[in-house]
Coordinates of C-alpha atoms and ligand atoms in Angstrom, one line a residue:
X1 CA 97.0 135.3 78.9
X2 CA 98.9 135.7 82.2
X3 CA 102.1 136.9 83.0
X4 CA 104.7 135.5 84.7
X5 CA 104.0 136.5 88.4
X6 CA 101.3 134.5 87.8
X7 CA 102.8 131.3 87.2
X8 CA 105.4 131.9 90.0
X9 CA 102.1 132.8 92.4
X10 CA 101.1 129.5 91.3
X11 CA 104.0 127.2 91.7
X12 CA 104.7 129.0 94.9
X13 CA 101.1 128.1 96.3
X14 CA 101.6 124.5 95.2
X15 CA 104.7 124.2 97.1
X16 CA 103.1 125.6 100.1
X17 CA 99.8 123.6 100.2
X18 CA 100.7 120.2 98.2
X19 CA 102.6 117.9 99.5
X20 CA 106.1 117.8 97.9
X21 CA 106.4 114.1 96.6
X22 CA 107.0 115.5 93.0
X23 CA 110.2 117.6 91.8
X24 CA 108.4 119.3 89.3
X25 CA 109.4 121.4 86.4
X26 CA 108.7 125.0 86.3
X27 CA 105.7 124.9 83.5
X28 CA 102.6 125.4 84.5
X29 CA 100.3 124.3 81.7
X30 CA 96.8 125.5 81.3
X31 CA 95.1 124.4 77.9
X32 CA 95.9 122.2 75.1
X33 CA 94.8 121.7 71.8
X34 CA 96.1 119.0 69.5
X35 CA 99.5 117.4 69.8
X36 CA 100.2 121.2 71.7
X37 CA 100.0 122.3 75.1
X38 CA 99.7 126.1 76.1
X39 CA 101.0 127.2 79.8
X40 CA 99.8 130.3 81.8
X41 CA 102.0 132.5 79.9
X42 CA 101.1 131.4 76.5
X43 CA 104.1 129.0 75.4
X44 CA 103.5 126.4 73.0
X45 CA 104.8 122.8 73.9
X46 CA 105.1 119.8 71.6
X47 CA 103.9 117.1 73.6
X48 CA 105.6 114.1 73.4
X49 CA 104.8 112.8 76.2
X50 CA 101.1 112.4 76.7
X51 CA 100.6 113.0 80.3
X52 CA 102.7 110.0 80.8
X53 CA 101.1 107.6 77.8
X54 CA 98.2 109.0 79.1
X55 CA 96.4 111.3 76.4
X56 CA 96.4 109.1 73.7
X57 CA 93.6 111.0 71.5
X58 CA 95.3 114.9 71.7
X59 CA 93.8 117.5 73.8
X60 CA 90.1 119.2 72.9
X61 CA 89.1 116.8 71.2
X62 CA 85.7 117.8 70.3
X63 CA 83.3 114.5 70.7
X64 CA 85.2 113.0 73.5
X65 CA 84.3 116.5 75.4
X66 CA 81.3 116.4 74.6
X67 CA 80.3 113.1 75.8
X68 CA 82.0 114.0 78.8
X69 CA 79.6 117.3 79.2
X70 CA 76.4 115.3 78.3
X71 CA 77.4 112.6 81.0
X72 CA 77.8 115.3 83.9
X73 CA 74.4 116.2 82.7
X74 CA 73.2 112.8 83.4
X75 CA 74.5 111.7 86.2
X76 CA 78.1 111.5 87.5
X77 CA 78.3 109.0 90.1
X78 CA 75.7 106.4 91.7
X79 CA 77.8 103.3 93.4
X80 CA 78.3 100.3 92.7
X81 CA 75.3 99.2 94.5
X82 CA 73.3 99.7 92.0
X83 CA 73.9 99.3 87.8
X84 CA 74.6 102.1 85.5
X85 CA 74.6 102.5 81.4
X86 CA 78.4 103.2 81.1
X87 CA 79.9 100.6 83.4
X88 CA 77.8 97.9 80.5
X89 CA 79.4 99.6 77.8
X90 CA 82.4 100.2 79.2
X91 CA 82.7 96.5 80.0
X92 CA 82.1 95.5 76.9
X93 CA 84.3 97.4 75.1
X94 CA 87.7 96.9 77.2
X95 CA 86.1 92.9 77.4
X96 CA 86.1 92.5 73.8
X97 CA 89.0 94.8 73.0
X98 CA 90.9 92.6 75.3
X99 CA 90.0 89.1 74.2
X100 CA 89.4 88.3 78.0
X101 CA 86.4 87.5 80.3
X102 CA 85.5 89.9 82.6
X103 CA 86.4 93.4 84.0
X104 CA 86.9 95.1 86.8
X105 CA 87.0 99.1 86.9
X106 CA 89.3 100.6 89.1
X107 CA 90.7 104.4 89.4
X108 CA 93.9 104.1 88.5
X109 CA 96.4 101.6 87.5
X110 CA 98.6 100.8 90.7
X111 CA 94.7 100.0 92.1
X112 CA 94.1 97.7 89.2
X113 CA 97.4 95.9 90.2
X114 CA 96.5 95.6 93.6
X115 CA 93.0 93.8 91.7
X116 CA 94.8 91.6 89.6
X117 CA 97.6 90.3 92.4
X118 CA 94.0 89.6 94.8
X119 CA 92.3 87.6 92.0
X120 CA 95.7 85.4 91.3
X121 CA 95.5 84.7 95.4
X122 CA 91.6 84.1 95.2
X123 CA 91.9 81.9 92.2
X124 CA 95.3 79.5 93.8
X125 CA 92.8 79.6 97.3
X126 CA 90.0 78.0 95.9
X127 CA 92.2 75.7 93.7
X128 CA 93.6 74.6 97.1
X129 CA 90.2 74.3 98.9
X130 CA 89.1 72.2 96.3
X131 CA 92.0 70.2 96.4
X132 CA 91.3 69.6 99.9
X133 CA 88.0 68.8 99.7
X134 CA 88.6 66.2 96.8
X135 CA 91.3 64.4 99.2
X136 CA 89.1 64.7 102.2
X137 CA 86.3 62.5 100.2
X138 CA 88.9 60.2 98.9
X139 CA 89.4 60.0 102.8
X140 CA 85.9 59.2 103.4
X141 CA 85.4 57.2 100.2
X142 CA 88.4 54.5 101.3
X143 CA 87.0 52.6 103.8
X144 CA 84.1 52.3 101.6
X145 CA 85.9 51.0 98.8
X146 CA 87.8 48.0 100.3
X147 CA 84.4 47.1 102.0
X148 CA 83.2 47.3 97.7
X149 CA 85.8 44.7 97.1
X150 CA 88.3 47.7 95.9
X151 CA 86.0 48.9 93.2
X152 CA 87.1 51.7 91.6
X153 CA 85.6 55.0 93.1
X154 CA 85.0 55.9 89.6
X155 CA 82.4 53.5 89.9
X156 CA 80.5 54.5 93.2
X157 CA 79.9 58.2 92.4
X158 CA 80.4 60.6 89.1
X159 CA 83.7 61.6 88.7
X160 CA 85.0 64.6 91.2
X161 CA 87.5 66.4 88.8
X162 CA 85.9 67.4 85.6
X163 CA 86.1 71.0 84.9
X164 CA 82.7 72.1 86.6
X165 CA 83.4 70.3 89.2
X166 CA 86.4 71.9 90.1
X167 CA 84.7 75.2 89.4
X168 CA 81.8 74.2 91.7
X169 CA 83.3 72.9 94.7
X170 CA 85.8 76.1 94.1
X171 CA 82.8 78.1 94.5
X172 CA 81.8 76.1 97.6
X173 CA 84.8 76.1 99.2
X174 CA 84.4 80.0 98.5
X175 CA 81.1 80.2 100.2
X176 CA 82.8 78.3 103.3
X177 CA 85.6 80.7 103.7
X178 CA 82.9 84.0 103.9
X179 CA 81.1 81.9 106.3
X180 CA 83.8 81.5 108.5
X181 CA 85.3 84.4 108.2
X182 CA 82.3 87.1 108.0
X183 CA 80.8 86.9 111.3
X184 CA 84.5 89.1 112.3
X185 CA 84.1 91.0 109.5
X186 CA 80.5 91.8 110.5
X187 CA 81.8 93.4 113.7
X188 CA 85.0 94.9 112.7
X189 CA 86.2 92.8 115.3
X190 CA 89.1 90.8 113.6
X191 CA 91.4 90.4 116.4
X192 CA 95.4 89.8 116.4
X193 CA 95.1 86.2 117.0
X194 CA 92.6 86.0 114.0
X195 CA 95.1 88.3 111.8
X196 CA 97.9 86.3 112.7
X197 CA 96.0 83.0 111.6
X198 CA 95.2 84.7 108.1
X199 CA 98.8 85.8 107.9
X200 CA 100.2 82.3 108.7
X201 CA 97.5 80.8 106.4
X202 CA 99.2 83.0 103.6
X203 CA 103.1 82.4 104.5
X204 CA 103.3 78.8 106.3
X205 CA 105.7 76.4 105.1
X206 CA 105.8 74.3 101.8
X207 CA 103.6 71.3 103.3
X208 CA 101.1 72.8 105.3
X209 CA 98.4 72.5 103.0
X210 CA 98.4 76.6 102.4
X211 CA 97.5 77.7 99.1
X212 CA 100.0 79.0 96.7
X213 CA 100.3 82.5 97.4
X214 CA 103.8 83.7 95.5
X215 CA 104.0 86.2 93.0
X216 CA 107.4 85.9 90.8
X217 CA 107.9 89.6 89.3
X218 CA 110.8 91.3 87.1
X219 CA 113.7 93.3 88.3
X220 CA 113.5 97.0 87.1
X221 CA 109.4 96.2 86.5
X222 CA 107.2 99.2 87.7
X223 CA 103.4 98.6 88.7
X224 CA 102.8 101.3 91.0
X225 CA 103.0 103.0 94.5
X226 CA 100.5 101.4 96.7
X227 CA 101.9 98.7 98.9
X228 CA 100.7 95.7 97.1
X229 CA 102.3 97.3 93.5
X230 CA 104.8 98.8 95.2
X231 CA 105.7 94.9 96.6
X232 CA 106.2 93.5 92.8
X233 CA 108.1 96.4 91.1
X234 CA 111.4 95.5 90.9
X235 CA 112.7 98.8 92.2
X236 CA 114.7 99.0 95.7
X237 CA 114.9 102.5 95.3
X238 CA 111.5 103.2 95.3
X239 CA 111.0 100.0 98.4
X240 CA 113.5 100.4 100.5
X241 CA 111.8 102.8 103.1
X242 CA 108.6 101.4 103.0
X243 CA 109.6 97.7 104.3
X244 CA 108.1 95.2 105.6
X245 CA 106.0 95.4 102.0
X246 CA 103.4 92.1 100.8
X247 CA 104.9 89.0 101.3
X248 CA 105.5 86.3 98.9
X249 CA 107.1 88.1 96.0
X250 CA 110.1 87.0 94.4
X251 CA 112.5 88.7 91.4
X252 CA 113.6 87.5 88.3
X253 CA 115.6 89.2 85.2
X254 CA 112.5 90.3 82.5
X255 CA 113.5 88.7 79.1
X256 CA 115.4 86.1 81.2
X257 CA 113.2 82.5 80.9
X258 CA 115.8 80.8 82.9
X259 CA 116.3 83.4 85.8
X260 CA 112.0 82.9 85.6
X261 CA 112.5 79.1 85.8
X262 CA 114.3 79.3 88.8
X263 CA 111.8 81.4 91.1
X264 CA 109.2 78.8 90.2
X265 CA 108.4 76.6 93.4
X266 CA 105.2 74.6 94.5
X267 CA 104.2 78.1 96.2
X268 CA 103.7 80.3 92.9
X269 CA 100.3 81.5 92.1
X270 CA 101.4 84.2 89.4
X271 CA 104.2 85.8 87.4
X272 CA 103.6 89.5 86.8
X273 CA 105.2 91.3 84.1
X274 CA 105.1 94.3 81.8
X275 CA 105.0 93.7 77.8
X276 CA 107.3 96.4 77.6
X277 CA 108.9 97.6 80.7
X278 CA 108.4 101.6 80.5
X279 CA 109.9 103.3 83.7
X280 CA 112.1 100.3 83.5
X281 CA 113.9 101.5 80.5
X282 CA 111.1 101.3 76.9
X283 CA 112.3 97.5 76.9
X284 CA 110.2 95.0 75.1
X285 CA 109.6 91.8 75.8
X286 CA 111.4 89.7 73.5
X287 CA 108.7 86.7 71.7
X288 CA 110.1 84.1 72.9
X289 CA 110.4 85.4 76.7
X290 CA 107.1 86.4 76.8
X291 CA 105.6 82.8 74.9
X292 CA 108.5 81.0 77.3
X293 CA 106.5 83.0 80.3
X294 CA 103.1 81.6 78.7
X295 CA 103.7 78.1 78.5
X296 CA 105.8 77.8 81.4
X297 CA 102.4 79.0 83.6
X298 CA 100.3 76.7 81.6
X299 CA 102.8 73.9 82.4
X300 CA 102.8 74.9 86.2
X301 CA 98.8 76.3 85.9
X302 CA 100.6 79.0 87.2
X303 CA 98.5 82.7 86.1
X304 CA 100.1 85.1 84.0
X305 CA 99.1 89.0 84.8
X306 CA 100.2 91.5 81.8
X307 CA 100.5 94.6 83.0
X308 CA 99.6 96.8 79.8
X309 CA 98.6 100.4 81.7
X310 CA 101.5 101.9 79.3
X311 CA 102.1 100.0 76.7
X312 CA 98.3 99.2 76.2
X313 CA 95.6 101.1 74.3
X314 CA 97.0 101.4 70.7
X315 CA 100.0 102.8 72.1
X316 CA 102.3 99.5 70.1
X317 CA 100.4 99.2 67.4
X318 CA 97.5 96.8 68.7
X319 CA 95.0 97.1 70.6
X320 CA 97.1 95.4 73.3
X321 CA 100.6 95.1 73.4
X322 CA 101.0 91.1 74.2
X323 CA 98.3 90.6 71.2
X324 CA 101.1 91.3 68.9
X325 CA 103.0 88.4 70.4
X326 CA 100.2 85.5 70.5
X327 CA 99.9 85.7 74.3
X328 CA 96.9 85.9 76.2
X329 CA 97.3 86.4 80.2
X330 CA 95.2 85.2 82.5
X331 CA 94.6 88.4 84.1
X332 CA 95.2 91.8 82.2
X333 CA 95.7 95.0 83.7
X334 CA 95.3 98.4 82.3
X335 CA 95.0 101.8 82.8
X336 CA 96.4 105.8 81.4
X337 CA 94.8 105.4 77.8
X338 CA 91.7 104.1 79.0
X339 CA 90.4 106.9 80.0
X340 CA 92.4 109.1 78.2
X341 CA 92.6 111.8 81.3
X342 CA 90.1 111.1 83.2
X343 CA 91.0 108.8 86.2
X344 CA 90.2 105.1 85.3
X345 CA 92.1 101.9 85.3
X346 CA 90.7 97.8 85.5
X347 CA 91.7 94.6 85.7
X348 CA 90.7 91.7 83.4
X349 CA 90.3 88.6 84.0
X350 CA 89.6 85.8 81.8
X351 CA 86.6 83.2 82.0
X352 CA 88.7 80.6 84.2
X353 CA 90.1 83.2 86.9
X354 CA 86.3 85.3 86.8
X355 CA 84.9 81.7 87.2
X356 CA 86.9 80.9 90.3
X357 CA 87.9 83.7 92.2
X358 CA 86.4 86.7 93.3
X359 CA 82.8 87.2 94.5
X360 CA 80.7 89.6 96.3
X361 CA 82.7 90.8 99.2
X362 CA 86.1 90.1 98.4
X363 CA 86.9 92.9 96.5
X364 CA 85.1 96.7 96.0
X365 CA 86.2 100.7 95.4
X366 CA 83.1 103.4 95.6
X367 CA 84.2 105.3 92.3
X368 CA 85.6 101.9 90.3
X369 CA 83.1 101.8 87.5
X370 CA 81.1 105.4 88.1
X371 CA 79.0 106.7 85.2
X372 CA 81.7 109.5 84.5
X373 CA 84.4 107.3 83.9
X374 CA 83.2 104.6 82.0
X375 CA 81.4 107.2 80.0
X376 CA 85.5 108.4 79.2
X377 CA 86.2 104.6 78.8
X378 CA 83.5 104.1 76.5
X379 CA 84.0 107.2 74.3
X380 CA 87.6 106.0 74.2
X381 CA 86.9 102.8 72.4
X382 CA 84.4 104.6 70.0
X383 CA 86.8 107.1 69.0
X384 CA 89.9 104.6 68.3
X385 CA 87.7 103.1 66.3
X386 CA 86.3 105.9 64.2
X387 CA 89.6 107.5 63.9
X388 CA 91.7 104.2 63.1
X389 CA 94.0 105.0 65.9
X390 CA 95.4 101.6 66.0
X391 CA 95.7 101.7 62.4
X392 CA 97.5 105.0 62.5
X393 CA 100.3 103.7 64.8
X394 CA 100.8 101.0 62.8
X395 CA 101.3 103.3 59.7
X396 CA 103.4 105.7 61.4
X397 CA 105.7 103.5 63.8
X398 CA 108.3 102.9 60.6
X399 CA 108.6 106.8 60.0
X400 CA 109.2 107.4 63.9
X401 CA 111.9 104.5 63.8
X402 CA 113.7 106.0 61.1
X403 CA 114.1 109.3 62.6
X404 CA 114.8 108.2 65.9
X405 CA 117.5 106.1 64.4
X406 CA 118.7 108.7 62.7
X407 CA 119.5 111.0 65.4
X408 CA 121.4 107.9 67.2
X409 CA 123.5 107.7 64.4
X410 CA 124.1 111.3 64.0
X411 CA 124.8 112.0 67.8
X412 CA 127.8 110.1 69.6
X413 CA 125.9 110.3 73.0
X414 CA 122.9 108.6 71.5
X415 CA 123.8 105.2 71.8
X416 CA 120.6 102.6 71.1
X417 CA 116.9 102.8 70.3
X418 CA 114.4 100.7 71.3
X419 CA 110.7 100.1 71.9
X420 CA 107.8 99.4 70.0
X421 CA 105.3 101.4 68.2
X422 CA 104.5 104.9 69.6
X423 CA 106.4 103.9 72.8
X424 CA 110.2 104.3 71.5
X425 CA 113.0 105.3 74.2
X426 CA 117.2 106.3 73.2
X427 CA 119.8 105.7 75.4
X428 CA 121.9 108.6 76.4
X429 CA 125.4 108.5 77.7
X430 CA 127.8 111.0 79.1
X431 CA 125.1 113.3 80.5
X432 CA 122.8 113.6 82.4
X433 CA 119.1 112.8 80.7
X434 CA 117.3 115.3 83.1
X435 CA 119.5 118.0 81.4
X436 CA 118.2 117.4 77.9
X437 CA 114.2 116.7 79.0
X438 CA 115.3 120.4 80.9
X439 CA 116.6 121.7 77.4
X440 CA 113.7 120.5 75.7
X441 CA 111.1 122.0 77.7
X442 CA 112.8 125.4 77.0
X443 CA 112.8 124.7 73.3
X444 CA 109.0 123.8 73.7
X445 CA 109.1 120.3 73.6
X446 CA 107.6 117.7 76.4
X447 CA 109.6 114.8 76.8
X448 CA 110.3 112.1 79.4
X449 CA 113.1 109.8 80.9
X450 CA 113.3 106.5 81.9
X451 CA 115.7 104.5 84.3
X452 CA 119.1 103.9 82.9
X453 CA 119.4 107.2 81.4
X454 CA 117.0 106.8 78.6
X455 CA 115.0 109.4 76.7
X456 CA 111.0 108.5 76.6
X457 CA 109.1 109.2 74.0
X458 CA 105.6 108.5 74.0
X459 CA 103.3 111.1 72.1
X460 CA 99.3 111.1 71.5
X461 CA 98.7 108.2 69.3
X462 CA 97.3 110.9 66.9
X463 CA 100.5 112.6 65.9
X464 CA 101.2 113.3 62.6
X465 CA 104.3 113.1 60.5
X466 CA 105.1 117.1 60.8
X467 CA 104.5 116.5 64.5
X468 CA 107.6 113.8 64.2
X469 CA 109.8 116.1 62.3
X470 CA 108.9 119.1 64.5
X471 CA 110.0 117.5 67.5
X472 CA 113.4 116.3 66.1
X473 CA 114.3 119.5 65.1
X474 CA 113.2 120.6 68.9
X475 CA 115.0 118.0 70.4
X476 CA 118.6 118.3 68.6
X477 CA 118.1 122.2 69.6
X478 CA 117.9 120.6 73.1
X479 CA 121.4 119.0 72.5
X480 CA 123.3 121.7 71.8
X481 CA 122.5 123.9 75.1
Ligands
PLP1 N1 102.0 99.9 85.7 C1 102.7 100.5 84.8 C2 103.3 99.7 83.7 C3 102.8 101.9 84.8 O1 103.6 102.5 83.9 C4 102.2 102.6 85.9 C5 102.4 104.1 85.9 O2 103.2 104.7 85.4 C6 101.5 101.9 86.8 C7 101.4 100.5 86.7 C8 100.7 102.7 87.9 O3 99.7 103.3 87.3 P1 99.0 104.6 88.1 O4 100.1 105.7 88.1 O5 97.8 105.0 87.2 O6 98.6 104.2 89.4

C-alpha cells in the first residue's frame, strides 16, 4: 500500500509532464475489483461511474483478463494490410448484435464519428454521381429517341434506375472520382487550387449540381473532440475557440421533430443524433422523436447516424439503445463498452450505405481493428452473453428507478429523474453539482455530472442490488457536507 506522499508525488508529476486539459480530482486510483476501485492509498470507491460508461463488466474480471493475456501472447498488432482472427469475430459480433451490415473498427468513439459523418458524405456523393450520369445518358439518349419516332427509352435499353443499377454506376462513378483524383494523391502534391476545387465541390450553392453534403445535428448533443465531432456537437462552449470547424452542419432542438423539419433542405445528407443525450443532460429520446427522425430521412433518403458510444452496449437494457424504440439507423456508431477498457470504437453501416460508399482508400487508421482490441471486443460480446448482462439491466433498471426516485422525493434540491436503464441522471438545484460528485468521492463513492447541473449515474452493468443501496446511503452522506 502507499502512503500519501506517494499519491501527491504522483499527481505532482502528472501536472508537470501531462498536458493540463483535464481538472482532475485528487484520487489516484490503482486497482479495482468488482463494482470497487482501490487508490494508491488503499481507499475503497463505489464506482458508479464506469470509467465514463466505460467498464461495463466490473474490474478483474477473470476470463476477460485472460483472453486479454493469451492475445498478447499471440500477437498484438499486424495492420490492416493484412487479415487477422479477432477483427472476423469482432465483426461479427458488433454486426449481428447491431442488426446492421458492416463494421468499421476505430480507436475510440469521437474517431468513429468522424467514420460515420465520411460514409454519409461518401454515400450522398455517389448518389449524386449517379444522378449525373443517368441525366447525362438521357442527354445522349434524346436525340436518339425523336429520330425512334419518340419511343420510350424504356424501350431502347434495360432500365437505368433499378436498385443495382444505381449501386453499380455508384460504384463507377466511385472508381472515376479515385481516378481523377489519385494521381495528386500519389504525389502528395494536392495543391491550393486543387483544395479549393474539393472545398467548393463540398459547399457550392443549392444548384450547382454538388452533392448533398449537410449534416443536421442536436443542440446540447456531444460526439467528441476531434474537429469533425467536435463540428456536430451542439456545444459552443466546447467550439467556440476552435472555429472555422467542418462545414455544412446545422442545429436543431433533440426531441424537437419540427425544429428537425426546418433544417431539412435539398443539401442534407444526414441527421446525427444521440438516443439518449449523456453529457447533454441523461435525456432520452422520446418514441416518437426518434421514429419522427426515422421516417422523415426515409421520406427525404436522408441517412440517420445513432450515436450509441454511451448509451450502447447493454447499458439501457438492449443490446442497443434505439432497438428499444423500433429504429434502425443507417449508420451506427459506438464505442466505451465495446471494449470495455481497452481503447476501441466502430462505426456500422448498414447493407445500403456499405454498398455505396466507402472503398479502398477513402478511409483507414493503423490500430482500427488490431488483434488486441478486437480480441477485448470479442470477449466483450461472449461475456454479455454468458453472464445475461442485458438481461440483468433489464431486471434491475425498476429497483434503481425506485431508489433514485426516492431520494428526489426526499431531497428538496433533487428536482427530476430521468434516463433509461443503467444510464439514470437527477437534477440538482441550488448548488453546485461539482460539490456533491466532490462530497461523494470523500465518502468513497464515484459519480459523475452532466450539463444542466445533473447528477450521472452510470455504474458497471454488473451491479447488484446491495451495490444500489450502498451507494444511496453514500450519496445522501454526500448531501449533508
Ligand atoms: N459520442 C458520445 C455520445 C460520447 O458520450 C462520447 C464520449 O463521451 C463520444 C462520442 C466520444 O467518444 P471518445 O471519448 O471515445 O472519443
Amino acid at each position: 500500500m502507499a502512503n500519501q506522499s506517494e499519491s501527491g508525488h504522483i499527481m505532482e508529476k502528472t501536472e508537470q509532464y501531462v498536458l493540463h486539459t483535464y481538472n482532475r480530482f485528487p484520487v489516484v486510483f490503482e486497482k479495482g475489483e468488482g463494482v470497487y476501485l482501490t487508490d494508491v492509498d488503499g481507499k475503497q470507491y463505489l464506482d458508479f461511474g464506469a470509467g465514463i460508461a466505460v467498464f461495463a463488466l466490473g474490474y478483474g474480471n477473470e476470463e476477460f483478463n485472460n483472453a486479454l493475456k493469451e492475445q498478447i501472447d499471440k500477437i498484438i498488432h499486424t495492420s490492416n494490410l493484412f487479415y487477422n482472427v479477432s477483427l472476423a469475430e469482432a465483426g461479427e459480433k458488433l454486426a449481428k448484435a447491431s442488426g446492421l451490415g458492416k463494421v468499421f473498427f476505430t480507436n475510440s468513439g469521437t474517431e468513429a464519428i468522424e467514420g460515420a459523418l465520411k460514409a454519409a458524405r461518401k454515400y450522398a456523393y455517389l448518389k449524386e454521381q449517379a444522378r449525373k450520369s443517368a441525366t447525362a445518358m438521357e442527354t445522349l439518349y434524346a436525340p436518339l429517341r425523336s429520330a425512334l419516332n419518340d419511343r420510350p427509352l424504356d424501350d431502347q435499353r434495360p432500365r437505368f434506375a433499378s436498385a443495382a443499377d444505381r449501386v453499380s454506376d455508384a460504384k463507377n462513378a466511385s472508381r472515376f472520382a479515385d481516378a481523377a483524383v489519385s494521381p495528386a494523391i500519389d504525389t502528395g502534391k494536392l495543391d491550393n487550387a486543387s483544395a479549393a476545387s474539393a472545398q467548393a465541390g463540398c459547399a457550392g450553392d443549392a444548384d450547382d449540381g454538388a452533392a448533398a453534403y449537410e449534416i443536421i445535428a442536436m443542440n446540447h448533443s456531444f460526439h467528441g473532440r476531434s474537429v469533425g465531432a467536435l463540428s456536430v456537437t451542439g456545444n459552443p462552449h466546447y467550439q467556440e475557440a476552435f472555429k472555422p470547424l467542418m462545414g455544412g452542419v446545422r442545429f436543431a432542438d433533440f426531441n424537437d421533430l419540427e425544429s428537425v423539419k426546418a433544417q431539412v433542405s435539398d443539401r442534407t445528407c444526414a441527421i446525427i443524433l444521440e438516443t439518449v443525450q449523456g453529457e447533454g443532460g441523461v435525456y432520452p429520446a422520446e418514441p416518437e422523436f426518434l421514429q419522427g427522425v426515422r421516417a422523415l430521412c426515409d421520406e427525404k433518403d436522408i441517412l440517420l447516424i445513432i450515436d450509441e458510444i454511451q448509451c450502447g452496449m447493454g447499458r439501457t437494457g438492449s443490446w442497443f439503445a434505439c432497438q428499444q424504440y423500433g429504429v434502425q439507423p443507417d449508420i451506427m456508431t459506438c464505442a466505451k463498452a465495446l471494449g470495455c477498457g481497452v481503447p476501441v470504437g466502430a462505426f456500422v453501416l448498414s447493407e445500403k450505405v456499405a454498398e455505396a460508399s466507402l472503398v479502398p482508400g477513402d478511409h483507414g487508421t493503423t490500430y482500427g481493428g488490431n488483434p488486441f482490441a478486437c480480441a477485448a471486443v470479442s470477449k466483450v460480446f461472449d461475456l454479455f452473453e454468458k453472464l445475461h448482462i442485458v438481461e440483468h439491466v433489464q431486471a434491475l433498471t425498476p429497483y434503481f428507478e425506485q431508489q433514485l426516485d426516492a431520494l428526489v422525493e426526499k431531497y428538496d434540491f433533487l428536482t427530476a429523474r430521468r434516463g433509461k436503464g443503467f444510464m439514470q441522471g437527477i437534477v440538482v438545484e441550488g448548488r453546485p453539482v461539482g460539490d456533491i460528485v466532490k462530497a461523494a468521492l470523500g465518502n468513497g463513492l464515484v459519480v459523475l455530472s452532466a450539463e444542466g447541473n445533473v447528477l450521472r449515474l452510470v455504474p458497471p452493468l454488473v451491479i447488484e442490488k446491495e451495490d444500489i443501496d450502498e451507494m444511496v446511503r453514500r450519496l445522501e452522506k454526500s448531501f449533508s457536507m
